[in-house]
Amino acid sequence: MKTVPVDTLKRFASDCLEAAGVSAPDAALVADTLVQADLWGHPSHGVLRLFWYIRRIQSGATKINVSEGSEQDPPLALSVLDGQDGLGQVVAHRAMRRAIAAARAHGIGAVAVHSSGHFGMAMYYSAMAAAEGCVGYICANASPAMAPVGGREKRIGTNPLSWGAPAGAHAPFLLDYANTAVARGKLYDARAKGHAVPEGWAIDSEGRATTDPHAGIAGTILPMAGHKGYGMALAVDLLSGVLSGSAFGSGITGPYVPEGRSGAGHFVLAIDIAAVRPLAEFEADMEQLIAELKATPRAAGVDEIYYPGELESHADILHRRVGVTLPAAVLDELREGAKALDVPFPF
Amino acid sequence: MKTVPVDTLKRFASDCLEAAGVSAPDAALVADTLVQADLWGHPSHGVLRLFWYIRRIQSGATKINVSEGSEQDPPLALSVLDGQDGLGQVVAHRAMRRAIAAARAHGIGAVAVHSSGHFGMAMYYSAMAAAEGCVGYICANASPAMAPVGGREKRIGTNPLSWGAPAGAHAPFLLDYANTAVARGKLYDARAKGHAVPEGWAIDSEGRATTDPHAGIAGTILPMAGHKGYGMALAVDLLSGVLSGSAFGSGITGPYVPEGRSGAGHFVLAIDIAAVRPLAEFEADMEQLIAELKATPRAAGVDEIYYPGELESHADILHRRVGVTLPAAVLDELREGAKALDVPFPF
C-alpha cells in the first residue's frame, strides 16, 4: 500500500492516456474522472481501471480524438449525440455540457447519446449540473450483469443512474447507484472469507435463491429489490439504448474486456432550477430537508444520518489533503502499464 | 365478494364524486383512474379508495373545480403548474397533457407541479405518454412512510415513480413502484397470519432490523434496497417538492386522513420519441428487447418472463371482460358512502 499525492496521480494517469494517443484535454478529463472516484472513496471505479480503458484504445475498440462535430447554439431542448465509439467519459462530459446549455435556453435540456462507452462513475456528470445550479440526471446501459426476474442467465446490465442537485451550504446531493442488488466483487469477497451472502444477492445456475457465494458466482447476481431493480434497469436501457438508437439488452460490451465495440448509450438531462423558482429558495429548502433528515431520532449505534453524496464529499476533502491510498496490486499494475508506454512511474 | 361490470362501477364512482360536488369531467377522470387500478389488478389503489378522496373533499382539505388558468400554446419546454390543492388525479392528468404538448413542440416537455394531492397510481399518467408515442415519467412525494437510513422514525414518503413507453405490438412498458421495501399492509397481513417477515422490510421502534411483524408495525418500514431506495425517495422529493416549491420531507399529508392540505408535488416529463428516431424503429427495438428477455433460460418453475406493465395489461383484458371483483368490506363501504350522498347503489 502507498499513499500518493492527488495531483501526481492525476498527472500520471493523464500522461499514460496521452502516451496511448489521447489528446491532452481528453486525457486530463478521463484522468480526473478516475481520480475523482478514488477521492470520493470509490476505488472500484478509480485509477485501478486506467489500463482497462487504455487496453480498449490499443485494441481499437475505443476510438480516440473523434471529431467534435458542430453544436447548435443554443442547443435544442432535446438533441442526439453520436459518441462515435469514443471514450465514454469524453462523450458523457460533452453531453452534460450540452444538456446544461440547453437547460439555460429552454429550462430543461436533454441529450440522447448513442455509440458511447463506459463513462466511469455517473455522479461525475450529475455533479457538473449541480455545480451549475441545475438538477442533473444521467443513466447508461451496461454489459449483461443480471438475469431478468424469472430468468437464470445474465441479460441486463447494472444500468447505473445518478441524480444530482445543489444543496445550499452543504455539498451537493449526488445519488449514484446500479440496479443490481450488489457488486459481483462482494460475492468473490464472501467466497474468499468463507462467509454466506444475504438472501436477495444471487441465484445459482438453476435460478434458485442461494446464500452460498460459490453457487452465486456460478449463477448470477439478482436485481436490486427484485422486480423494482429489474424494471428500473429496463427503464434505463430503454432511455440509454432503445431511445438513442444505441445497443441494448445483451448487446453491450463492458470495459472489462479489451476487445469489442461498447455500444453503450446514455440519457442525459439538466433542469435549470432558476427557470422554476429562485435558486436561493431551492437551496434553502434543500438545507431544511437535510436538517430534518439529520434531526430524525437515530437507531441504536448510529452517530449521524447522511444524505446521498455527503460521505463522498467528506472522503473527497480528506483525500485531497492526505492523498489517495493505492493497494500494492494496483501500484504494480500501474507500474507495468506505464513501463509498456514508456511513461515514468512517479511513486 | 361480488363481481361487478366495469362500466357500472365507473359510473357509480363518478356519480358519487359528482354528488360530492366534483364537475362531471373531473369526476369521470377520477373514477377512471380508480377503476383502472382495479382493472390492472392493483385493488389497493382502486375504488376501495373512493371515499378517502371524497372525505377529503367534504372536509375542505381537497379543493374541487379549481380554475384551469390559461395555458401557453404551445407550452414552454419546462413550466410550473399550481395544483391549487385540487384533486391530484385532475392535476397530474393536466400536467401530463401539458408535458406531452410541450414535447411535441420542443422534443421534451416537463412540468413541475406544486400544491397538488395524491394522484392514485403513477402509471396511469405515464401510460398517457406511451399512448402518444412518448416516453413518460412521473413522480410524486407522499406522506411520511419510512425512516432515513440510520433513523428510527418516519420522515420520508413512499415517493412513487413511473416510467412508461410504447412497446410496439406489445402492451406498453409501464414501470411503477414505491421506494419503500414493501407496502405497510404486508406487515398487517403477516401479523394476522402469524408469519415472520423477511429481513429488509422493517425496523423496530429502536431502529433494529426485525423479522417480527408486531415489532415492525411498532417501528417503521425500510426503504427498498436500503440506501438506494432512501436515495431515490429523496431524489423524488427533490424533484416533486423542493424543485416545484411544494411541501417536502414530513410536510405532506396522505390521502388516508380526511383533514389537512396535502402539499404533495409532482415532476412530470414527456419525451417525443419521434424527435430522436422514427417511432417505428423505437418500437421494433422494444419488441426485440422484450423478445430477448422472454427467451432468457428460465429458473425452475417459471413459465414465462414478464416485462413491467405486461401483467397489468393481462389483468386489464381479463377484468374488462369478466368484471371487477370487490370484497364484501369494500362493497359495504361503498354502499354506506353512497347512501350518505343519496346516490343509488347499483350492485
XYZ file of C-alpha atoms in Angstrom:
694
model
C 0.000 0.000 0.000
C 1.185 3.516 -0.711
C -0.467 6.907 -0.265
C 0.172 9.145 -3.253
C -0.489 12.865 -3.823
C -3.630 13.632 -5.834
C -2.022 15.925 -8.408
C 0.800 13.485 -9.125
C -1.706 10.663 -9.564
C -3.833 12.719 -11.924
C -0.793 13.824 -13.928
C 0.413 10.218 -14.141
C -2.976 8.894 -15.363
C -3.175 11.693 -17.890
C 0.402 11.013 -19.128
C -0.437 7.346 -19.679
C -3.556 8.238 -21.667
C -1.606 10.752 -23.759
C 1.059 8.121 -24.393
C -1.749 5.908 -25.708
C -2.659 8.654 -28.176
C -5.409 10.516 -26.332
C -5.393 14.314 -26.783
C -4.235 16.342 -23.777
C -7.690 17.732 -22.854
C -9.411 14.351 -23.201
C -6.628 12.623 -21.237
C -6.924 15.202 -18.444
C -10.688 14.694 -18.308
C -10.537 10.895 -18.149
C -7.751 11.096 -15.526
C -9.885 13.487 -13.490
C -12.933 11.164 -13.571
C -10.809 8.202 -12.396
C -9.007 10.077 -9.627
C -12.293 11.707 -8.553
C -13.761 8.221 -7.950
C -10.765 7.458 -5.702
C -11.227 10.805 -3.935
C -14.905 10.039 -3.326
C -13.912 6.771 -1.673
C -14.965 4.503 -4.552
C -11.640 2.915 -5.618
C -13.538 0.224 -7.588
C -14.111 2.982 -10.182
C -10.761 4.718 -9.669
C -7.305 4.545 -11.280
C -7.493 0.784 -10.802
C -9.361 0.932 -14.127
C -6.877 3.146 -16.026
C -5.369 0.372 -18.133
C -8.756 -1.237 -18.784
C -9.608 1.858 -20.808
C -6.121 2.055 -22.355
C -6.263 -1.597 -23.473
C -9.550 -0.900 -25.252
C -7.936 2.089 -27.002
C -4.985 -0.066 -28.030
C -7.269 -2.776 -29.444
C -9.156 -0.183 -31.473
C -12.423 -0.995 -29.671
C -12.497 2.561 -28.285
C -11.804 5.371 -30.737
C -9.830 8.410 -29.606
C -9.909 12.032 -30.633
C -13.140 11.643 -32.569
C -14.443 14.784 -34.254
C -16.495 17.088 -32.032
C -18.838 17.904 -34.893
C -20.726 21.168 -34.767
C -23.054 22.065 -31.932
C -26.159 24.175 -32.362
C -26.006 27.312 -30.188
C -28.080 27.303 -28.076
C -28.692 23.565 -28.317
C -32.210 22.239 -28.904
C -34.114 21.234 -25.755
C -33.681 17.608 -26.878
C -30.878 16.504 -29.162
C -28.975 13.402 -30.179
C -25.227 12.913 -29.753
C -23.262 10.303 -31.688
C -20.419 9.168 -29.436
C -18.574 7.658 -32.430
C -17.377 4.788 -30.211
C -15.221 7.284 -28.292
C -14.222 7.317 -24.642
C -17.435 7.263 -22.589
C -16.094 9.900 -20.212
C -15.424 12.351 -23.053
C -18.824 11.672 -24.634
C -20.804 11.912 -21.370
C -18.994 15.109 -20.373
C -19.844 16.675 -23.702
C -23.471 15.515 -23.439
C -23.882 17.006 -19.965
C -22.300 20.303 -21.043
C -24.774 20.401 -23.912
C -27.735 19.491 -21.651
C -26.817 22.310 -19.244
C -26.548 24.804 -22.124
C -29.920 23.615 -23.430
C -31.441 23.980 -19.947
C -30.204 27.596 -19.786
C -32.056 28.318 -23.021
C -35.217 26.213 -22.558
C -35.474 25.495 -18.807
C -34.791 21.830 -19.497
C -32.236 20.171 -21.759
C -31.764 16.534 -22.671
C -29.334 14.611 -24.831
C -29.866 11.055 -26.080
C -26.401 9.562 -26.622
C -25.595 6.540 -28.757
C -22.351 4.728 -29.660
C -20.557 5.777 -26.487
C -18.600 3.713 -23.963
C -18.298 3.091 -20.236
C -18.096 6.514 -18.576
C -16.939 5.621 -15.034
C -18.980 6.994 -12.133
C -22.323 8.502 -13.156
C -22.249 11.150 -10.416
C -19.228 12.824 -12.005
C -21.641 14.192 -14.620
C -24.674 14.906 -12.429
C -22.237 16.870 -10.216
C -21.459 19.091 -13.228
C -25.145 20.018 -13.385
C -25.376 20.611 -9.630
C -22.369 22.943 -9.824
C -24.246 24.984 -12.450
C -27.439 25.418 -10.429
C -29.222 22.606 -12.248
C -30.816 19.324 -11.306
C -28.883 16.763 -13.354
C -29.661 13.206 -14.374
C -27.611 10.670 -16.266
C -28.023 6.963 -16.892
C -26.236 4.378 -19.001
C -26.823 0.847 -20.137
C -24.050 -1.640 -19.459
C -22.907 -5.152 -20.338
C -25.050 -8.068 -19.061
C -24.769 -8.469 -15.279
C -28.052 -9.977 -14.127
C -30.988 -12.113 -15.182
C -34.494 -10.735 -15.657
C -36.823 -11.750 -12.801
C -37.686 -15.396 -13.505
C -34.582 -15.998 -15.630
C -31.286 -17.679 -14.807
C -28.837 -16.155 -17.294
C -27.427 -12.636 -17.488
C -29.257 -10.444 -19.989
C -29.404 -6.959 -18.433
C -26.654 -4.605 -17.280
C -26.158 -2.948 -13.913
C -27.528 0.104 -15.752
C -26.493 2.810 -13.268
C -28.200 6.160 -12.843
C -27.478 9.361 -10.997
C -29.459 12.403 -9.851
C -27.579 15.493 -8.678
C -28.624 18.889 -7.323
C -27.133 21.762 -5.347
C -27.836 21.670 -1.610
C -27.107 25.213 -0.423
C -24.413 25.389 2.256
C -23.997 21.603 2.020
C -22.082 19.555 -0.509
C -24.339 18.728 -3.469
C -26.965 15.989 -3.361
C -25.452 13.211 -5.513
C -27.258 9.908 -5.811
C -25.474 7.232 -7.854
C -26.403 3.578 -7.934
C -26.515 0.440 -10.024
C -29.720 -1.566 -10.325
C -28.027 -4.810 -9.318
C -28.513 -5.962 -5.694
C -24.772 -5.925 -5.138
C -21.463 -5.641 -6.986
C -20.198 -9.020 -8.156
C -16.944 -8.366 -6.272
C -18.811 -8.802 -2.976
C -19.519 -12.442 -3.881
C -15.792 -13.018 -4.537
C -15.034 -11.353 -1.223
C -17.512 -13.579 0.672
C -16.094 -16.685 -1.032
C -12.564 -15.720 -0.011
C -13.677 -15.191 3.585
C -15.847 -18.339 3.695
C -18.980 -16.292 4.505
C -22.566 -16.864 3.371
C -24.158 -13.961 1.469
C -27.561 -12.444 2.326
C -30.672 -13.652 0.532
C -31.541 -11.468 -2.413
C -27.970 -11.096 -3.701
C -27.715 -14.002 -6.114
C -29.267 -17.095 -7.682
C -27.492 -20.345 -8.586
C -27.133 -21.700 -12.124
C -30.638 -23.213 -11.928
C -32.145 -19.869 -10.933
C -32.722 -20.829 -7.284
C -32.155 -18.311 -4.469
C -28.830 -19.004 -2.759
C -26.728 -17.723 0.137
C -23.672 -19.741 -0.978
C -21.168 -17.431 -2.711
C -19.767 -20.336 -4.806
C -23.258 -21.089 -6.132
C -23.927 -17.386 -6.698
C -20.709 -16.932 -8.682
C -21.698 -19.923 -10.863
C -25.160 -18.363 -11.181
C -25.971 -14.661 -11.488
C -26.435 -11.525 -9.407
C -30.049 -10.519 -8.686
C -31.597 -7.129 -9.396
C -31.827 -4.659 -6.512
C -35.181 -5.132 -4.725
C -36.326 -7.858 -7.151
C -38.799 -6.662 -9.759
C -38.164 -2.997 -8.889
C -34.472 -3.147 -9.816
C -35.292 -5.311 -12.829
C -37.825 -2.731 -14.009
C -35.581 0.269 -13.395
C -32.667 -1.414 -15.201
C -35.020 -1.844 -18.178
C -36.180 1.780 -17.963
C -32.506 2.821 -18.096
C -31.915 0.516 -21.092
C -34.977 1.980 -22.807
C -33.694 5.546 -22.295
C -29.993 4.879 -22.937
C -30.147 2.226 -25.634
C -33.537 1.962 -27.335
C -34.399 5.675 -27.402
C -30.957 6.805 -28.589
C -30.625 4.021 -31.176
C -27.626 2.504 -29.390
C -27.157 -1.163 -28.481
C -29.388 -2.571 -25.718
C -30.095 -5.721 -23.745
C -27.203 -8.134 -24.013
C -25.702 -6.132 -26.879
C -23.324 -4.011 -24.763
C -19.624 -4.842 -24.292
C -18.199 -3.952 -20.887
C -14.938 -2.128 -20.063
C -13.561 -5.320 -18.500
C -12.687 -6.841 -21.866
C -10.187 -5.219 -24.248
C -11.982 -6.072 -27.489
C -15.389 -5.277 -28.969
C -17.297 -2.074 -29.638
C -19.061 -0.941 -26.441
C -22.396 0.095 -27.954
C -23.404 1.759 -24.668
C -25.770 4.723 -24.744
C -26.713 7.360 -22.193
C -29.623 9.636 -21.438
C -28.561 12.978 -20.003
C -30.889 15.605 -18.542
C -30.451 19.017 -16.926
C -33.139 21.218 -15.382
C -32.342 24.879 -14.776
C -33.668 25.400 -11.262
C -33.922 29.174 -11.758
C -36.478 28.551 -14.530
C -38.817 27.121 -11.858
C -38.043 29.158 -8.737
C -35.199 31.324 -7.401
C -32.133 29.135 -6.841
C -31.647 30.584 -3.345
C -35.138 29.398 -2.344
C -34.461 25.924 -3.722
C -31.182 25.780 -1.807
C -32.799 26.987 1.431
C -35.392 24.210 1.114
C -32.653 21.641 0.446
C -30.948 22.798 3.634
C -34.239 22.426 5.512
C -34.821 18.941 4.088
C -31.296 17.866 5.069
C -31.685 19.389 8.536
C -34.897 17.410 9.000
C -33.236 14.155 7.904
C -30.321 14.729 10.267
C -32.663 15.527 13.174
C -34.507 12.192 12.798
C -34.208 10.120 16.018
C -31.403 7.671 15.291
C -31.207 3.891 15.506
C -29.025 2.447 18.272
C -25.328 2.840 17.425
C -25.842 5.406 14.655
C -23.925 8.685 15.109
C -25.251 10.618 12.176
C -27.741 10.356 9.306
C -26.331 11.169 5.881
C -27.841 12.244 2.568
C -26.615 10.915 -0.798
C -23.264 12.420 -1.759
C -22.373 13.566 1.738
C -19.972 10.751 2.601
C -18.323 11.147 -0.793
C -17.837 14.826 -0.064
C -16.199 14.036 3.294
C -13.931 11.467 1.625
C -13.021 13.994 -1.074
C -11.946 16.612 1.488
C -9.864 14.048 3.375
C -8.152 12.519 0.349
C -7.310 15.851 -1.236
C -5.408 16.623 1.967
C -3.716 13.308 2.700
C -3.577 11.710 -0.748
C -5.032 8.537 -2.260
C -4.002 5.177 -0.868
C -3.389 2.535 -3.533
C -3.049 -1.199 -2.783
C 0.172 -2.947 -3.883
C -1.630 -4.862 -6.655
C -2.909 -1.619 -8.193
C 0.520 0.034 -7.915
C 2.072 -2.999 -9.637
C -0.411 -2.857 -12.484
C 0.077 0.880 -12.936
C 3.891 0.446 -12.894
C 3.799 -2.278 -15.532
C 1.328 -0.413 -17.708
C 3.411 2.762 -17.554
C 6.582 0.849 -18.439
C 4.968 -0.563 -21.592
C 4.062 3.018 -22.594
C 7.489 4.465 -21.613
C 5.820 6.746 -19.065
C 7.923 7.457 -15.929
C 6.377 5.946 -12.807
C 6.391 8.694 -10.158
C 5.555 6.700 -6.996
C -67.431 -10.854 -2.704
C -69.211 -9.697 -5.812
C -68.064 -9.287 -9.409
C -69.400 -6.082 -10.927
C -69.364 -4.772 -14.512
C -66.653 -2.207 -15.263
C -68.905 0.454 -16.766
C -71.389 0.307 -13.905
C -68.552 0.610 -11.392
C -67.074 3.590 -13.202
C -70.476 5.268 -13.500
C -71.137 4.667 -9.797
C -67.766 6.116 -8.707
C -68.318 9.100 -10.959
C -71.855 9.657 -9.600
C -70.558 9.667 -6.022
C -67.871 12.217 -6.903
C -70.432 14.404 -8.684
C -72.726 14.153 -5.655
C -69.787 15.463 -3.611
C -69.641 18.480 -5.916
C -66.984 17.439 -8.440
C -67.626 18.539 -12.043
C -68.705 15.804 -14.467
C -65.418 15.663 -16.432
C -63.254 15.665 -13.287
C -65.476 13.036 -11.656
C -65.239 10.822 -14.747
C -61.445 11.164 -14.743
C -61.005 10.314 -11.054
C -63.432 7.383 -11.420
C -61.456 6.144 -14.409
C -58.123 6.270 -12.508
C -59.611 4.279 -9.606
C -61.326 1.647 -11.735
C -58.216 1.394 -13.938
C -56.176 0.403 -10.858
C -58.716 -2.371 -10.184
C -58.548 -3.427 -13.828
C -54.734 -3.611 -13.670
C -55.031 -5.930 -10.674
C -53.990 -3.376 -8.041
C -57.149 -3.100 -5.881
C -55.142 -1.396 -3.113
C -55.320 1.705 -5.345
C -58.805 1.019 -6.726
C -62.365 2.042 -5.816
C -61.545 0.926 -2.273
C -60.145 4.481 -2.017
C -63.146 6.329 -3.474
C -64.467 7.665 -0.176
C -60.988 8.529 1.093
C -60.872 11.168 -1.620
C -64.491 12.180 -1.070
C -63.953 12.648 2.683
C -61.050 14.981 1.930
C -63.295 16.968 -0.422
C -66.006 17.158 2.254
C -63.533 18.395 4.873
C -62.326 21.102 2.510
C -58.774 19.685 2.534
C -59.067 18.990 -1.199
C -60.469 21.787 -3.355
C -62.722 20.918 -6.291
C -63.320 22.540 -9.631
C -60.329 24.850 -9.277
C -59.734 27.233 -12.165
C -57.792 25.799 -15.099
C -55.997 29.096 -15.617
C -54.592 29.835 -19.045
C -52.124 27.563 -20.777
C -49.444 28.822 -23.124
C -49.800 27.247 -26.586
C -47.501 25.501 -27.252
C -46.357 25.169 -23.651
C -42.786 26.033 -22.679
C -40.390 23.070 -22.564
C -40.408 23.468 -18.761
C -43.267 25.065 -16.884
C -44.792 25.216 -13.427
C -48.325 24.147 -12.565
C -50.111 25.276 -9.413
C -52.443 22.460 -8.405
C -54.385 24.829 -6.125
C -54.858 21.983 -3.614
C -57.119 20.242 -6.136
C -57.647 16.549 -6.757
C -54.228 15.014 -7.513
C -55.647 12.973 -10.381
C -57.021 16.064 -12.124
C -53.787 17.988 -11.578
C -51.475 15.151 -12.685
C -53.606 14.475 -15.771
C -53.431 18.123 -16.744
C -49.669 18.200 -16.130
C -49.059 15.157 -18.314
C -51.229 16.555 -21.104
C -49.171 19.731 -20.950
C -45.861 17.819 -20.868
C -46.880 15.841 -23.974
C -47.886 19.041 -25.799
C -44.553 20.601 -24.807
C -42.689 17.511 -26.024
C -44.420 17.807 -29.424
C -43.122 21.364 -29.728
C -39.650 21.013 -28.166
C -38.830 17.275 -28.219
C -39.022 17.200 -24.434
C -41.562 18.715 -22.065
C -41.588 18.892 -18.296
C -43.963 20.287 -15.702
C -43.056 20.953 -12.063
C -46.288 20.693 -10.075
C -46.888 22.117 -6.622
C -49.910 22.187 -4.289
C -51.425 19.017 -5.692
C -52.734 15.895 -3.931
C -52.469 12.123 -4.018
C -52.958 11.079 -7.641
C -53.540 7.312 -7.323
C -51.384 5.040 -9.482
C -48.461 6.793 -11.162
C -48.581 4.587 -14.265
C -51.996 5.974 -15.213
C -50.161 9.133 -16.327
C -47.023 7.569 -17.838
C -49.440 5.389 -19.870
C -50.905 8.601 -21.340
C -47.448 9.472 -22.685
C -46.848 5.962 -24.010
C -50.172 6.103 -25.880
C -48.974 9.307 -27.570
C -45.647 7.892 -28.783
C -43.711 9.437 -25.919
C -41.534 8.187 -23.112
C -43.292 9.432 -19.987
C -42.118 9.917 -16.413
C -43.977 11.000 -13.330
C -43.098 11.017 -9.659
C -44.728 12.341 -6.500
C -43.749 12.916 -2.928
C -46.017 11.401 -0.287
C -46.709 11.466 3.436
C -44.005 10.030 5.759
C -43.761 6.245 5.452
C -40.161 5.349 6.283
C -37.095 6.449 8.201
C -33.930 7.676 6.519
C -31.134 5.057 6.665
C -29.816 5.240 10.249
C -33.051 6.734 11.620
C -35.900 5.151 13.510
C -38.860 7.463 12.806
C -40.794 8.070 9.594
C -39.645 11.175 7.738
C -39.838 10.283 4.024
C -42.744 9.164 1.862
C -43.061 6.107 -0.368
C -42.412 8.615 -3.143
C -43.519 6.536 -6.132
C -42.295 6.961 -9.678
C -43.266 5.620 -13.060
C -41.636 5.334 -16.499
C -43.801 4.460 -19.493
C -43.122 3.906 -23.196
C -44.762 2.262 -26.191
C -43.597 -1.291 -26.927
C -44.718 -1.912 -30.496
C -47.036 -4.908 -30.853
C -46.911 -5.403 -27.091
C -48.790 -3.587 -24.351
C -46.806 -0.512 -23.256
C -43.812 -0.711 -20.943
C -45.144 0.669 -17.637
C -42.907 0.641 -14.591
C -44.499 1.889 -11.363
C -43.068 1.458 -7.915
C -42.731 2.967 -4.475
C -39.325 3.389 -2.855
C -40.366 1.576 0.317
C -39.269 -2.072 0.669
C -42.874 -3.183 0.989
C -46.398 -1.832 1.498
C -47.279 -1.480 5.181
C -50.324 -3.708 4.575
C -48.000 -6.705 4.132
C -46.875 -6.353 7.759
C -50.510 -6.384 8.929
C -51.084 -9.418 6.745
C -48.081 -11.298 8.221
C -49.198 -10.394 11.755
C -52.690 -11.752 11.072
C -51.210 -14.995 9.711
C -48.595 -15.328 12.468
C -45.737 -15.279 9.936
C -42.287 -13.729 10.239
C -41.411 -11.140 7.594
C -38.188 -11.169 5.529
C -35.194 -9.152 6.664
C -35.046 -5.778 4.987
C -38.764 -4.995 5.327
C -38.872 -3.206 8.673
C -37.069 -1.991 11.787
C -38.432 -1.953 15.346
C -39.040 1.184 17.408
C -35.344 1.260 18.413
C -34.252 1.109 14.769
C -33.068 -2.512 14.917
C -33.649 -4.877 11.975
C -36.590 -7.174 12.739
C -38.471 -10.090 11.193
C -41.307 -9.823 13.754
C -44.321 -8.116 12.161
C -45.528 -6.796 15.578
C -42.152 -5.119 16.125
C -42.142 -3.817 12.551
C -45.605 -2.295 12.917
C -44.469 -0.554 16.123
C -41.345 0.560 14.231
C -41.156 1.621 10.599
C -40.914 0.233 7.068
C -37.440 0.263 5.498
C -36.524 1.791 2.138
C -36.314 -0.551 -0.852
C -32.739 -1.883 -1.165
C -31.504 0.176 1.814
C -29.591 3.308 0.879
C -30.651 3.014 -2.789
C -34.361 3.327 -2.006
C -33.601 6.009 0.583
C -31.655 7.981 -2.008
C -34.235 7.582 -4.762
C -37.068 8.600 -2.406
C -35.062 11.772 -1.707
C -34.449 12.377 -5.418
C -38.227 12.135 -5.953
C -38.820 14.549 -3.058
C -36.259 16.944 -4.512
C -37.992 16.881 -7.923
C -41.596 16.825 -6.689
C -41.378 19.007 -3.599
C -38.234 21.129 -3.432
C -37.956 21.977 -7.139
C -41.647 22.818 -7.567
C -41.882 24.788 -4.319
C -44.368 22.334 -2.825
C -44.165 20.730 0.619
C -41.419 18.136 1.172
C -39.986 15.750 3.759
C -42.507 15.165 6.514
C -44.644 18.087 5.317
C -47.032 16.036 3.140
C -50.482 14.876 4.311
C -51.592 11.496 2.964
C -54.957 10.536 1.441
C -55.636 8.237 4.406
C -56.670 11.109 6.643
C -59.649 13.336 5.839
C -58.180 16.618 7.091
C -55.150 18.684 6.179
C -53.838 20.205 2.965
C -51.879 17.567 1.015
C -48.960 19.721 -0.118
C -47.806 16.976 -2.492
C -45.943 17.912 -5.647
C -45.099 16.054 -8.834
C -42.498 16.152 -11.565
C -43.869 15.178 -14.966
C -41.798 14.564 -18.095
C -42.545 13.541 -21.674
C -40.028 12.833 -24.448
C -41.292 12.772 -28.029
C -39.636 9.634 -29.393
C -40.022 10.822 -32.994
C -37.767 13.796 -32.171
C -34.925 11.307 -31.595
C -35.600 8.492 -34.094
C -38.558 7.155 -36.098
C -41.165 5.765 -33.700
C -41.433 2.543 -35.738
C -37.694 1.886 -35.212
C -38.007 2.509 -31.484
C -40.962 0.128 -31.305
C -39.161 -2.564 -33.317
C -36.234 -2.348 -30.878
C -38.615 -2.562 -27.904
C -40.061 -5.717 -29.439
C -36.554 -7.124 -29.849
C -35.625 -6.259 -26.244
C -38.804 -7.932 -24.951
C -38.217 -10.983 -27.167
C -34.715 -11.299 -25.733
C -35.977 -11.049 -22.146
C -38.630 -13.686 -22.802
C -36.096 -16.018 -24.432
C -33.820 -15.968 -21.346
C -33.402 -19.505 -19.922
C -35.864 -19.646 -17.045
C -35.470 -20.545 -13.398
C -37.042 -23.816 -12.243
C -40.831 -23.494 -12.008
C -41.063 -20.260 -14.032
C -43.382 -20.419 -17.062
C -42.749 -17.017 -18.540
C -40.629 -13.904 -18.036
C -42.558 -10.645 -17.979
C -41.652 -7.015 -18.581
C -43.083 -4.151 -16.468
C -46.704 -3.451 -17.317
C -47.317 -6.793 -19.012
C -49.150 -8.493 -16.140
C -51.246 -5.359 -15.648
C -52.187 -5.486 -19.317
C -53.253 -9.147 -18.998
C -55.309 -8.312 -15.894
C -56.909 -5.374 -17.702
C -58.044 -7.558 -20.617
C -59.471 -10.156 -18.242
C -61.281 -7.744 -15.946
C -62.806 -5.725 -18.774
C -64.399 -8.995 -19.924
C -65.478 -10.545 -16.622
C -65.798 -7.504 -14.364
C -64.087 -6.376 -11.176
C -64.426 -8.488 -8.034
C -64.947 -6.436 -4.876
C -64.627 -7.885 -1.341
C -67.635 -7.599 0.966
C -65.923 -4.969 3.138
C -65.357 -2.714 0.134
C -68.940 -3.208 -1.081
C -70.198 -2.303 2.394
C -68.136 0.859 2.495
C -69.244 1.894 -0.990
C -72.896 1.211 -0.088
C -72.721 3.304 3.067
C -70.851 6.110 1.367
C -73.362 6.216 -1.496
C -76.270 6.260 0.951
C -74.882 9.334 2.717
C -74.665 11.062 -0.681
C -78.111 9.864 -1.853
C -76.518 8.033 -4.775
C -78.300 4.795 -5.808
C -76.172 1.710 -5.152
C -76.252 -0.372 -8.350
C -74.768 -3.683 -7.146
